[in-house]
Amino acid sequence: MSSTRLLSVILNDGHFMPMLGFGTSAPRKVAMSNVEEAVQVAIDVGYRHIDSAYSYLNEEAIGQAIRKKIANGTVKRTDIFYTTKMWGTFSRPELVQRGLELSLQKLQLSYVNLYLVHYPVSLQPGEEFIPMDSQGKIIFDTVDLCSMWERADMYYLPLAGYTDDSSQHYPLQAMEKCKDAGLARSIGVSNFNRRQLEMILNKPGLRYKPVCNQVECHPYLNQSKLLEYCKSKDIVMTGYAALGSDPGKEWVKKDNPVLLEDPVLNAIAEKHRRTPAQVALRYQLQRGVVVLAKSFTEKRIKENFQVFDFQLTPEDMKTIDGLNKDMSYFENIL
Ligand code: NAP
């Protein structure tokens, strides 16, 4: 068995997903050359799981980095687990596959390993990421979650709000069809609460359960109830903002306490001769959460990968559990 598999979890559709993923969402001002460089460093260091999204606007650079690493023999495509996410403007069943194809075009890859519904929210289709009306209010769409997940009909219709000619005659293909078409090996969701997951799981005729639910998860928002629920349904929880995210990013609150400065986390780190970041990541791994860590700094990219050679004690885990205050770093915009 390859070392990548040893550090992986098996998903409910039989595919493997590496437990530690490399996050790639960064403030808009970060140059694409930095993204490309960081992804290459991450692959060299040993990360095999890379997380991005259509809305991060960086998939060209990531695709370039992955393809370079394949071309120079560092990895094969089958070694890499790549995740992208469907933005809300692609929520209509007839647009779901289109969203994925646009990502694949940018990546210049033939498939992704995981395609996630980014938010349980649909937005008016069109070129605007966040469509707004003249009063500055977000224009939502009315697609229900179940039709976003699966819509079996295969007919053609013109797509209102879309200027791209090729989308004018597009077959209805939603999440499950993307898997059938081989464009996504696995499908899942992100930012879903229990009720929203239940809507999908209880949907008549469900063919593929979501393999994972990617949510904000760190010691200040440990999502213990949702984690328990996901485990009971064989859905992996993936945690983002596990290091407390970056207040320089859009939608991240600016005045929250800094997770990595937490004295309790620091004391546990000191005891193990590790850094608070390593403890925050290890905490998630030991509770069965697949964890994402973003850094575009070589030293930290390496540091964040050194989390498989030490163990937190049950007391450490309990102490970190005690830091929970249901505090989100992200603004609830959508
Ligand atoms: P994060 O991984 O919690 O934190 C990233 C921040 O921590 C960056 O500012 C980084 O700075 C810093 N950092 C990284 N390693 C460090 C270390 N060892 N010591 C000190 N600081 C360190 O935040 P995130 O990027 O918000 O979340 C991770 C990933 O999850 C994202 O990149 C994205 O792929 C995904 N995500 C998904 C969603 C969703 O809705 N599904 C939402 C948000 C994020 P440097 O880069 O300067 O090192």
mmCIF file of C-alpha atoms and ligand atoms in Angstrom:
data_model
loop_
_atom_site.group_PDB
_atom_site.id
_atom_site.type_symbol
_atom_site.label_atom_id
_atom_site.label_comp_id
_atom_site.label_asym_id
_atom_site.label_seq_id
_atom_site.Cartn_x
_atom_site.Cartn_y
_atom_site.Cartn_z
ATOM 1 C CA MET A 1 0.000 0.000 0.000
ATOM 2 C CA SER A 2 1.362 3.468 -0.872
ATOM 3 C CA SER A 3 2.149 5.896 1.955
ATOM 4 C CA THR A 4 -0.558 8.201 0.579
ATOM 5 C CA ARG A 5 -3.155 5.483 1.180
ATOM 6 C CA LEU A 6 -1.900 4.809 4.681
ATOM 7 C CA LEU A 7 -2.664 8.425 5.573
ATOM 8 C CA SER A 8 -6.070 8.312 3.936
ATOM 9 C CA VAL A 9 -9.653 7.685 4.881
ATOM 10 C CA ILE A 10 -11.902 5.482 2.795
ATOM 11 C CA LEU A 11 -14.986 7.298 1.524
ATOM 12 C CA ASN A 12 -18.481 5.795 1.348
ATOM 13 C CA ASP A 13 -18.067 5.290 -2.423
ATOM 14 C CA GLY A 14 -14.822 3.306 -2.014
ATOM 15 C CA HIS A 15 -12.353 6.034 -2.995
ATOM 16 C CA PHE A 16 -9.495 7.102 -0.718
ATOM 17 C CA MET A 17 -9.049 10.663 0.531
ATOM 18 C CA PRO A 18 -5.812 11.804 2.195
ATOM 19 C CA MET A 19 -6.479 12.971 5.770
ATOM 20 C CA LEU A 20 -4.419 16.153 5.396
ATOM 21 C CA GLY A 21 -5.230 18.515 2.543
ATOM 22 C CA PHE A 22 -3.477 21.570 1.190
ATOM 23 C CA GLY A 23 -5.757 24.640 1.221
ATOM 24 C CA THR A 24 -5.410 27.174 -1.562
ATOM 25 C CA SER A 25 -7.825 30.002 -0.821
ATOM 26 C CA ALA A 26 -5.918 33.259 -0.410
ATOM 27 C CA PRO A 27 -6.604 37.002 -0.484
ATOM 28 C CA ARG A 28 -7.268 38.203 -4.050
ATOM 29 C CA LYS A 29 -4.046 40.263 -4.063
ATOM 30 C CA VAL A 30 -1.833 37.139 -3.927
ATOM 31 C CA ALA A 31 -0.094 36.611 -7.287
ATOM 32 C CA MET A 32 -0.915 33.472 -9.273
ATOM 33 C CA SER A 33 2.815 32.725 -9.479
ATOM 34 C CA ASN A 34 2.785 32.372 -5.664
ATOM 35 C CA VAL A 35 -0.132 29.957 -5.845
ATOM 36 C CA GLU A 36 1.628 27.848 -8.455
ATOM 37 C CA GLU A 37 4.871 27.860 -6.486
ATOM 38 C CA ALA A 38 3.125 26.958 -3.210
ATOM 39 C CA VAL A 39 1.286 24.007 -4.764
ATOM 40 C CA GLN A 40 4.535 22.694 -6.226
ATOM 41 C CA VAL A 41 6.273 23.005 -2.850
ATOM 42 C CA ALA A 42 3.323 21.253 -1.189
ATOM 43 C CA ILE A 43 3.547 18.325 -3.612
ATOM 44 C CA ASP A 44 7.309 18.114 -3.043
ATOM 45 C CA VAL A 45 6.753 18.080 0.716
ATOM 46 C CA GLY A 46 4.277 15.205 0.391
ATOM 47 C CA TYR A 47 0.741 16.659 0.297
ATOM 48 C CA ARG A 48 -1.413 14.640 -2.076
ATOM 49 C CA HIS A 49 -4.759 16.266 -1.331
ATOM 50 C CA ILE A 50 -5.303 19.747 -2.789
ATOM 51 C CA ASP A 51 -8.414 21.766 -2.085
ATOM 52 C CA SER A 52 -9.670 24.571 -4.281
ATOM 53 C CA ALA A 53 -12.892 25.917 -5.773
ATOM 54 C CA TYR A 54 -14.150 27.640 -8.883
ATOM 55 C CA SER A 55 -14.639 30.781 -6.792
ATOM 56 C CA TYR A 56 -10.983 30.933 -5.641
ATOM 57 C CA LEU A 57 -10.049 32.026 -9.180
ATOM 58 C CA ASN A 58 -6.759 30.143 -8.972
ATOM 59 C CA GLU A 59 -7.436 26.855 -10.731
ATOM 60 C CA GLU A 60 -5.277 27.725 -13.760
ATOM 61 C CA ALA A 61 -2.237 28.125 -11.505
ATOM 62 C CA ILE A 62 -3.052 24.990 -9.521
ATOM 63 C CA GLY A 63 -3.571 22.941 -12.670
ATOM 64 C CA GLN A 64 -0.278 24.219 -14.005
ATOM 65 C CA ALA A 65 1.531 23.206 -10.798
ATOM 66 C CA ILE A 66 -0.014 19.729 -10.752
ATOM 67 C CA ARG A 67 0.732 19.153 -14.413
ATOM 68 C CA LYS A 68 4.353 20.263 -13.957
ATOM 69 C CA LYS A 69 4.776 17.830 -11.072
ATOM 70 C CA ILE A 70 3.288 15.044 -13.170
ATOM 71 C CA ALA A 71 5.486 15.952 -16.146
ATOM 72 C CA ASN A 72 8.691 15.880 -14.090
ATOM 73 C CA GLY A 73 7.801 12.509 -12.575
ATOM 74 C CA THR A 74 7.260 13.632 -8.959
ATOM 75 C CA VAL A 75 3.702 12.264 -8.956
ATOM 76 C CA LYS A 76 1.181 10.557 -11.185
ATOM 77 C CA ARG A 77 -2.326 11.944 -11.615
ATOM 78 C CA THR A 78 -3.611 8.980 -9.602
ATOM 79 C CA ASP A 79 -1.499 10.073 -6.601
ATOM 80 C CA ILE A 80 -3.299 13.418 -6.370
ATOM 81 C CA PHE A 81 -6.672 13.967 -4.739
ATOM 82 C CA TYR A 82 -8.029 17.226 -6.107
ATOM 83 C CA THR A 83 -11.208 18.910 -4.873
ATOM 84 C CA THR A 84 -13.163 21.687 -6.532
ATOM 85 C CA LYS A 85 -16.495 23.230 -5.598
ATOM 86 C CA MET A 86 -19.604 24.311 -7.426
ATOM 87 C CA TRP A 87 -20.375 27.982 -6.952
ATOM 88 C CA GLY A 88 -23.984 28.991 -6.233
ATOM 89 C CA THR A 89 -24.538 30.565 -9.655
ATOM 90 C CA PHE A 90 -24.233 27.032 -11.113
ATOM 91 C CA SER A 91 -26.849 25.487 -8.800
ATOM 92 C CA ARG A 92 -29.526 24.907 -11.404
ATOM 93 C CA PRO A 93 -29.424 21.238 -12.438
ATOM 94 C CA GLU A 94 -28.678 22.236 -16.023
ATOM 95 C CA LEU A 95 -25.624 24.237 -14.867
ATOM 96 C CA VAL A 96 -24.051 21.955 -12.263
ATOM 97 C CA GLN A 97 -21.913 20.040 -14.751
ATOM 98 C CA ARG A 98 -21.110 23.250 -16.615
ATOM 99 C CA GLY A 99 -19.536 24.638 -13.410
ATOM 100 C CA LEU A 100 -17.331 21.564 -13.149
ATOM 101 C CA GLU A 101 -16.347 21.675 -16.806
ATOM 102 C CA LEU A 102 -15.228 25.289 -16.437
ATOM 103 C CA SER A 103 -12.984 24.238 -13.543
ATOM 104 C CA LEU A 104 -11.592 21.319 -15.564
ATOM 105 C CA GLN A 105 -10.907 23.646 -18.483
ATOM 106 C CA LYS A 106 -8.896 25.934 -16.221
ATOM 107 C CA LEU A 107 -7.077 23.046 -14.571
ATOM 108 C CA GLN A 108 -6.532 21.240 -17.864
ATOM 109 C CA LEU A 109 -7.311 17.990 -16.128
ATOM 110 C CA SER A 110 -9.798 15.381 -17.291
ATOM 111 C CA TYR A 111 -11.423 14.777 -13.892
ATOM 112 C CA VAL A 112 -11.456 15.965 -10.300
ATOM 113 C CA ASN A 113 -11.462 13.593 -7.366
ATOM 114 C CA LEU A 114 -14.157 15.449 -5.511
ATOM 115 C CA TYR A 115 -16.793 17.944 -6.581
ATOM 116 C CA LEU A 116 -18.571 19.704 -3.719
ATOM 117 C CA VAL A 117 -21.654 21.863 -3.562
ATOM 118 C CA HIS A 118 -19.825 24.891 -2.098
ATOM 119 C CA TYR A 119 -22.787 26.315 -0.140
ATOM 120 C CA PRO A 120 -26.357 25.119 0.340
ATOM 121 C CA VAL A 121 -27.420 28.327 -1.364
ATOM 122 C CA SER A 122 -28.306 29.037 -4.972
ATOM 123 C CA LEU A 123 -27.620 32.360 -6.644
ATOM 124 C CA GLN A 124 -29.011 33.876 -9.804
ATOM 125 C CA PRO A 125 -27.051 32.379 -12.734
ATOM 126 C CA GLY A 126 -24.802 34.674 -14.722
ATOM 127 C CA GLU A 127 -21.320 36.121 -14.826
ATOM 128 C CA GLU A 128 -21.526 37.887 -11.428
ATOM 129 C CA PHE A 129 -20.128 35.828 -8.531
ATOM 130 C CA ILE A 130 -22.434 37.539 -6.073
ATOM 131 C CA PRO A 131 -25.341 38.878 -8.117
ATOM 132 C CA MET A 132 -26.772 42.003 -6.494
ATOM 133 C CA ASP A 133 -29.862 44.073 -7.181
ATOM 134 C CA SER A 134 -29.855 47.868 -7.433
ATOM 135 C CA GLN A 135 -30.219 48.109 -3.623
ATOM 136 C CA GLY A 136 -27.081 46.008 -3.120
ATOM 137 C CA LYS A 137 -29.063 42.949 -1.988
ATOM 138 C CA ILE A 138 -27.863 39.492 -3.044
ATOM 139 C CA ILE A 139 -30.107 37.898 -5.697
ATOM 140 C CA PHE A 140 -30.751 34.340 -4.659
ATOM 141 C CA ASP A 141 -32.189 31.651 -6.906
ATOM 142 C CA THR A 142 -34.844 29.114 -5.919
ATOM 143 C CA VAL A 143 -33.197 25.766 -6.728
ATOM 144 C CA ASP A 144 -33.907 23.161 -4.076
ATOM 145 C CA LEU A 145 -30.993 21.148 -2.745
ATOM 146 C CA CYS A 146 -32.365 17.842 -3.981
ATOM 147 C CA SER A 147 -32.616 18.889 -7.613
ATOM 148 C CA MET A 148 -29.092 20.283 -7.380
ATOM 149 C CA TRP A 149 -27.983 16.837 -6.276
ATOM 150 C CA GLU A 150 -29.871 14.738 -8.771
ATOM 151 C CA ARG A 151 -32.093 15.456 -11.692
ATOM 152 C CA ALA A 152 -32.502 12.549 -14.050
ATOM 153 C CA ASP A 153 -34.195 14.253 -16.985
ATOM 154 C CA MET A 154 -32.074 14.742 -20.072
ATOM 155 C CA TYR A 155 -33.563 17.548 -22.044
ATOM 156 C CA TYR A 156 -32.323 20.803 -23.426
ATOM 157 C CA LEU A 157 -33.262 24.320 -22.556
ATOM 158 C CA PRO A 158 -31.823 27.767 -22.996
ATOM 159 C CA LEU A 159 -30.053 29.100 -19.939
ATOM 160 C CA ALA A 160 -31.332 32.451 -18.830
ATOM 161 C CA GLY A 161 -28.648 34.892 -17.743
ATOM 162 C CA TYR A 162 -25.835 33.057 -19.499
ATOM 163 C CA THR A 163 -24.045 34.756 -22.325
ATOM 164 C CA ASP A 164 -21.771 31.872 -23.281
ATOM 165 C CA ASP A 165 -23.224 30.381 -26.501
ATOM 166 C CA SER A 166 -22.112 26.839 -25.765
ATOM 167 C CA SER A 167 -24.403 26.771 -22.729
ATOM 168 C CA GLN A 168 -27.488 27.479 -24.773
ATOM 169 C CA HIS A 169 -28.170 23.801 -25.467
ATOM 170 C CA TYR A 170 -26.981 21.975 -22.457
ATOM 171 C CA PRO A 171 -28.302 18.695 -21.057
ATOM 172 C CA LEU A 172 -29.583 18.671 -17.502
ATOM 173 C CA GLN A 173 -26.868 17.134 -15.412
ATOM 174 C CA ALA A 174 -26.628 17.575 -11.672
ATOM 175 C CA MET A 175 -24.153 16.320 -9.071
ATOM 176 C CA GLU A 176 -24.818 12.580 -9.420
ATOM 177 C CA LYS A 177 -24.488 12.829 -13.189
ATOM 178 C CA CYS A 178 -21.056 14.424 -12.862
ATOM 179 C CA LYS A 179 -19.952 11.248 -11.124
ATOM 180 C CA ASP A 180 -21.625 9.043 -13.740
ATOM 181 C CA ALA A 181 -19.876 11.028 -16.476
ATOM 182 C CA GLY A 182 -16.488 10.357 -14.806
ATOM 183 C CA LEU A 183 -15.778 14.078 -14.431
ATOM 184 C CA ALA A 184 -15.775 13.759 -10.637
ATOM 185 C CA ARG A 185 -14.721 10.539 -8.906
ATOM 186 C CA SER A 186 -16.704 11.488 -5.798
ATOM 187 C CA ILE A 187 -19.321 14.078 -4.920
ATOM 188 C CA GLY A 188 -20.044 15.831 -1.661
ATOM 189 C CA VAL A 189 -21.193 19.002 0.027
ATOM 190 C CA SER A 190 -19.787 21.914 1.992
ATOM 191 C CA ASN A 191 -21.225 24.211 4.652
ATOM 192 C CA PHE A 192 -24.286 21.966 5.092
ATOM 193 C CA ASN A 193 -25.950 21.668 8.483
ATOM 194 C CA ARG A 194 -27.635 18.499 9.688
ATOM 195 C CA ARG A 195 -31.047 19.441 8.325
ATOM 196 C CA GLN A 196 -29.614 20.132 4.871
ATOM 197 C CA LEU A 197 -27.699 16.844 4.880
ATOM 198 C CA GLU A 198 -30.884 15.045 5.862
ATOM 199 C CA MET A 199 -32.708 16.542 2.892
ATOM 200 C CA ILE A 200 -30.206 14.892 0.552
ATOM 201 C CA LEU A 201 -29.971 11.628 2.479
ATOM 202 C CA ASN A 202 -33.759 11.240 2.636
ATOM 203 C CA LYS A 203 -34.311 12.125 -0.984
ATOM 204 C CA PRO A 204 -36.307 9.420 -2.798
ATOM 205 C CA GLY A 205 -34.155 7.702 -5.415
ATOM 206 C CA LEU A 206 -30.842 8.848 -3.949
ATOM 207 C CA ARG A 207 -28.086 7.034 -5.832
ATOM 208 C CA TYR A 208 -24.932 8.510 -4.277
ATOM 209 C CA LYS A 209 -24.677 9.827 -0.755
ATOM 210 C CA PRO A 210 -22.377 12.811 -0.306
ATOM 211 C CA VAL A 211 -18.976 11.388 0.638
ATOM 212 C CA CYS A 212 -18.095 14.374 2.784
ATOM 213 C CA ASN A 213 -19.248 17.639 4.284
ATOM 214 C CA GLN A 214 -16.548 20.314 4.335
ATOM 215 C CA VAL A 215 -17.200 22.819 7.114
ATOM 216 C CA GLU A 216 -15.392 25.374 9.253
ATOM 217 C CA CYS A 217 -13.822 23.395 12.095
ATOM 218 C CA HIS A 218 -11.212 24.336 14.721
ATOM 219 C CA PRO A 219 -10.933 24.288 18.515
ATOM 220 C CA TYR A 220 -13.160 27.391 18.855
ATOM 221 C CA LEU A 221 -15.849 25.790 16.632
ATOM 222 C CA ASN A 222 -15.310 22.080 16.949
ATOM 223 C CA GLN A 223 -18.602 20.973 15.339
ATOM 224 C CA SER A 224 -18.797 17.971 17.673
ATOM 225 C CA LYS A 225 -22.541 17.336 17.109
ATOM 226 C CA LEU A 226 -22.298 17.594 13.332
ATOM 227 C CA LEU A 227 -19.205 15.368 13.410
ATOM 228 C CA GLU A 228 -21.074 12.719 15.340
ATOM 229 C CA TYR A 229 -23.975 12.909 12.888
ATOM 230 C CA CYS A 230 -21.689 12.706 9.849
ATOM 231 C CA LYS A 231 -19.889 9.693 11.300
ATOM 232 C CA SER A 232 -23.230 7.959 11.933
ATOM 233 C CA LYS A 233 -24.052 8.381 8.204
ATOM 234 C CA ASP A 234 -20.590 7.384 6.929
ATOM 235 C CA ILE A 235 -19.961 10.912 5.695
ATOM 236 C CA VAL A 236 -16.467 12.253 6.276
ATOM 237 C CA MET A 237 -16.183 15.678 7.836
ATOM 238 C CA THR A 238 -13.475 17.869 6.326
ATOM 239 C CA GLY A 239 -12.421 20.866 8.390
ATOM 240 C CA TYR A 240 -11.417 24.243 7.019
ATOM 241 C CA ALA A 241 -9.997 27.239 8.890
ATOM 242 C CA ALA A 242 -8.390 24.645 11.167
ATOM 243 C CA LEU A 243 -5.605 27.171 11.899
ATOM 244 C CA GLY A 244 -8.002 30.058 12.438
ATOM 245 C CA SER A 245 -7.961 31.245 8.806
ATOM 246 C CA ASP A 246 -6.629 34.603 7.671
ATOM 247 C CA PRO A 247 -8.276 37.934 8.589
ATOM 248 C CA GLY A 248 -6.814 39.365 5.364
ATOM 249 C CA LYS A 249 -9.300 37.271 3.381
ATOM 250 C CA GLU A 250 -12.705 38.407 2.184
ATOM 251 C CA TRP A 251 -15.513 37.202 4.456
ATOM 252 C CA VAL A 252 -13.186 36.524 7.400
ATOM 253 C CA LYS A 253 -13.995 38.571 10.517
ATOM 254 C CA LYS A 254 -11.209 40.939 11.464
ATOM 255 C CA ASP A 255 -11.402 41.115 15.265
ATOM 256 C CA ASN A 256 -11.748 37.533 16.461
ATOM 257 C CA PRO A 257 -9.253 36.018 18.926
ATOM 258 C CA VAL A 258 -6.271 34.487 17.111
ATOM 259 C CA LEU A 259 -6.482 30.716 17.446
ATOM 260 C CA LEU A 260 -2.752 30.064 17.188
ATOM 261 C CA GLU A 261 -2.124 32.483 20.089
ATOM 262 C CA ASP A 262 -4.425 30.557 22.402
ATOM 263 C CA PRO A 263 -2.502 29.908 25.667
ATOM 264 C CA VAL A 264 -3.955 26.414 26.151
ATOM 265 C CA LEU A 265 -3.034 25.350 22.614
ATOM 266 C CA ASN A 266 0.428 26.866 23.121
ATOM 267 C CA ALA A 267 0.975 25.019 26.423
ATOM 268 C CA ILE A 268 0.053 21.680 24.804
ATOM 269 C CA ALA A 269 2.335 22.489 21.860
ATOM 270 C CA GLU A 270 5.222 23.281 24.202
ATOM 271 C CA LYS A 271 4.709 20.030 26.097
ATOM 272 C CA HIS A 272 5.003 18.048 22.843
ATOM 273 C CA ARG A 273 7.770 20.301 21.423
ATOM 274 C CA ARG A 274 5.479 21.140 18.528
ATOM 275 C CA THR A 275 3.885 24.327 17.240
ATOM 276 C CA PRO A 276 0.280 25.389 17.992
ATOM 277 C CA ALA A 277 -0.508 24.895 14.284
ATOM 278 C CA GLN A 278 0.663 21.286 14.444
ATOM 279 C CA VAL A 279 -1.430 20.680 17.552
ATOM 280 C CA ALA A 280 -4.511 22.250 15.927
ATOM 281 C CA LEU A 281 -4.111 19.969 12.888
ATOM 282 C CA ARG A 282 -3.314 16.867 14.920
ATOM 283 C CA TYR A 283 -6.413 17.479 17.057
ATOM 284 C CA GLN A 284 -8.605 17.129 13.950
ATOM 285 C CA LEU A 285 -6.820 14.037 12.650
ATOM 286 C CA GLN A 286 -7.270 12.261 15.993
ATOM 287 C CA ARG A 287 -11.027 12.950 16.022
ATOM 288 C CA GLY A 288 -11.371 11.554 12.503
ATOM 289 C CA VAL A 289 -11.703 14.884 10.712
ATOM 290 C CA VAL A 290 -9.934 15.279 7.368
ATOM 291 C CA VAL A 291 -8.161 18.579 7.803
ATOM 292 C CA LEU A 292 -7.109 21.356 5.414
ATOM 293 C CA ALA A 293 -4.175 23.673 6.050
ATOM 294 C CA LYS A 294 -3.347 26.607 3.830
ATOM 295 C CA SER A 295 0.081 28.183 3.764
ATOM 296 C CA PHE A 296 2.004 29.755 0.931
ATOM 297 C CA THR A 297 5.165 29.971 3.087
ATOM 298 C CA GLU A 298 7.601 27.118 2.489
ATOM 299 C CA LYS A 299 8.598 26.746 6.142
ATOM 300 C CA ARG A 300 4.968 26.496 7.270
ATOM 301 C CA ILE A 301 3.961 24.223 4.397
ATOM 302 C CA LYS A 302 6.582 21.809 5.748
ATOM 303 C CA GLU A 303 5.679 22.402 9.388
ATOM 304 C CA ASN A 304 2.001 21.684 8.759
ATOM 305 C CA PHE A 305 2.852 18.345 7.161
ATOM 306 C CA GLN A 306 4.771 17.152 10.257
ATOM 307 C CA VAL A 307 1.672 15.958 12.074
ATOM 308 C CA PHE A 308 1.819 12.212 11.619
ATOM 309 C CA ASP A 309 4.684 11.480 14.007
ATOM 310 C CA PHE A 310 3.285 12.519 17.377
ATOM 311 C CA GLN A 311 0.147 11.932 19.358
ATOM 312 C CA LEU A 312 -2.019 14.024 21.623
ATOM 313 C CA THR A 313 -3.057 12.267 24.830
ATOM 314 C CA PRO A 314 -6.759 11.722 25.648
ATOM 315 C CA GLU A 315 -6.350 14.502 28.267
ATOM 316 C CA ASP A 316 -4.922 16.880 25.642
ATOM 317 C CA MET A 317 -7.876 16.067 23.374
ATOM 318 C CA LYS A 318 -10.353 16.748 26.200
ATOM 319 C CA THR A 319 -8.623 20.012 27.067
ATOM 320 C CA ILE A 320 -8.778 21.175 23.438
ATOM 321 C CA ASP A 321 -12.437 20.100 23.254
ATOM 322 C CA GLY A 322 -12.965 22.467 26.197
ATOM 323 C CA LEU A 323 -11.848 25.464 24.094
ATOM 324 C CA ASN A 324 -15.001 25.252 21.975
ATOM 325 C CA LYS A 325 -17.105 28.411 22.042
ATOM 326 C CA ASP A 326 -19.061 27.933 18.792
ATOM 327 C CA MET A 327 -17.192 30.901 17.353
ATOM 328 C CA SER A 328 -16.945 31.245 13.608
ATOM 329 C CA TYR A 329 -14.118 33.073 11.828
ATOM 330 C CA PHE A 330 -16.262 33.464 8.720
ATOM 331 C CA GLU A 331 -19.015 36.027 8.173
ATOM 332 C CA ASN A 332 -22.353 34.435 7.393
ATOM 333 C CA ILE A 333 -22.878 36.251 4.089
ATOM 334 C CA LEU A 334 -24.733 33.654 2.020
HETATM 335 P P1 NAP B 1 -6.306 28.152 7.565
HETATM 336 O O1 NAP B 1 -5.710 27.021 6.845
HETATM 337 O O2 NAP B 1 -6.941 27.922 8.884
HETATM 338 O O3 NAP B 1 -5.240 29.301 7.820
HETATM 339 C C1 NAP B 1 -4.487 29.898 6.837
HETATM 340 C C2 NAP B 1 -3.684 31.021 7.485
HETATM 341 O O4 NAP B 1 -2.809 30.517 8.489
HETATM 342 C C3 NAP B 1 -2.820 31.739 6.482
HETATM 343 O O5 NAP B 1 -2.835 33.101 6.819
HETATM 344 C C4 NAP B 1 -1.427 31.152 6.714
HETATM 345 O O6 NAP B 1 -0.427 32.096 6.412
HETATM 346 C C5 NAP B 1 -1.461 30.866 8.206
HETATM 347 N N1 NAP B 1 -0.638 29.698 8.577
HETATM 348 C C6 NAP B 1 -0.554 28.530 7.913
HETATM 349 N N2 NAP B 1 0.276 27.693 8.563
HETATM 350 C C7 NAP B 1 0.724 28.347 9.651
HETATM 351 C C8 NAP B 1 1.596 27.980 10.689
HETATM 352 N N3 NAP B 1 2.188 26.799 10.742
HETATM 353 N N4 NAP B 1 1.860 28.918 11.662
HETATM 354 C C9 NAP B 1 1.271 30.130 11.635
HETATM 355 N N5 NAP B 1 0.408 30.528 10.661
HETATM 356 C C10 NAP B 1 0.142 29.638 9.679
HETATM 357 O O7 NAP B 1 -7.420 28.942 6.701
HETATM 358 P P2 NAP B 1 -8.184 28.844 5.353
HETATM 359 O O8 NAP B 1 -7.254 29.075 4.211
HETATM 360 O O9 NAP B 1 -9.358 29.735 5.485
HETATM 361 O O10 NAP B 1 -8.740 27.354 5.294
HETATM 362 C C11 NAP B 1 -8.009 26.269 4.732
HETATM 363 C C12 NAP B 1 -8.551 25.877 3.374
HETATM 364 O O11 NAP B 1 -9.891 25.408 3.484
HETATM 365 C C13 NAP B 1 -8.663 27.019 2.367
HETATM 366 O O12 NAP B 1 -7.420 27.412 1.847
HETATM 367 C C14 NAP B 1 -9.618 26.416 1.371
HETATM 368 O O13 NAP B 1 -8.944 25.502 0.535
HETATM 369 C C15 NAP B 1 -10.603 25.703 2.305
HETATM 370 N N6 NAP B 1 -11.777 26.533 2.652
HETATM 371 C C16 NAP B 1 -13.018 26.102 2.292
HETATM 372 C C17 NAP B 1 -14.137 26.870 2.575
HETATM 373 C C18 NAP B 1 -15.506 26.382 2.159
HETATM 374 O O14 NAP B 1 -16.455 27.170 2.177
HETATM 375 N N7 NAP B 1 -15.644 25.129 1.822
HETATM 376 C C19 NAP B 1 -14.027 28.095 3.251
HETATM 377 C C20 NAP B 1 -12.740 28.495 3.629
HETATM 378 C C21 NAP B 1 -11.645 27.702 3.356
HETATM 379 P P3 NAP B 1 0.699 31.863 5.252
HETATM 380 O O15 NAP B 1 0.005 31.438 4.007
HETATM 381 O O16 NAP B 1 1.306 33.213 5.172
HETATM 382 O O17 NAP B 1 1.647 30.848 5.793
#
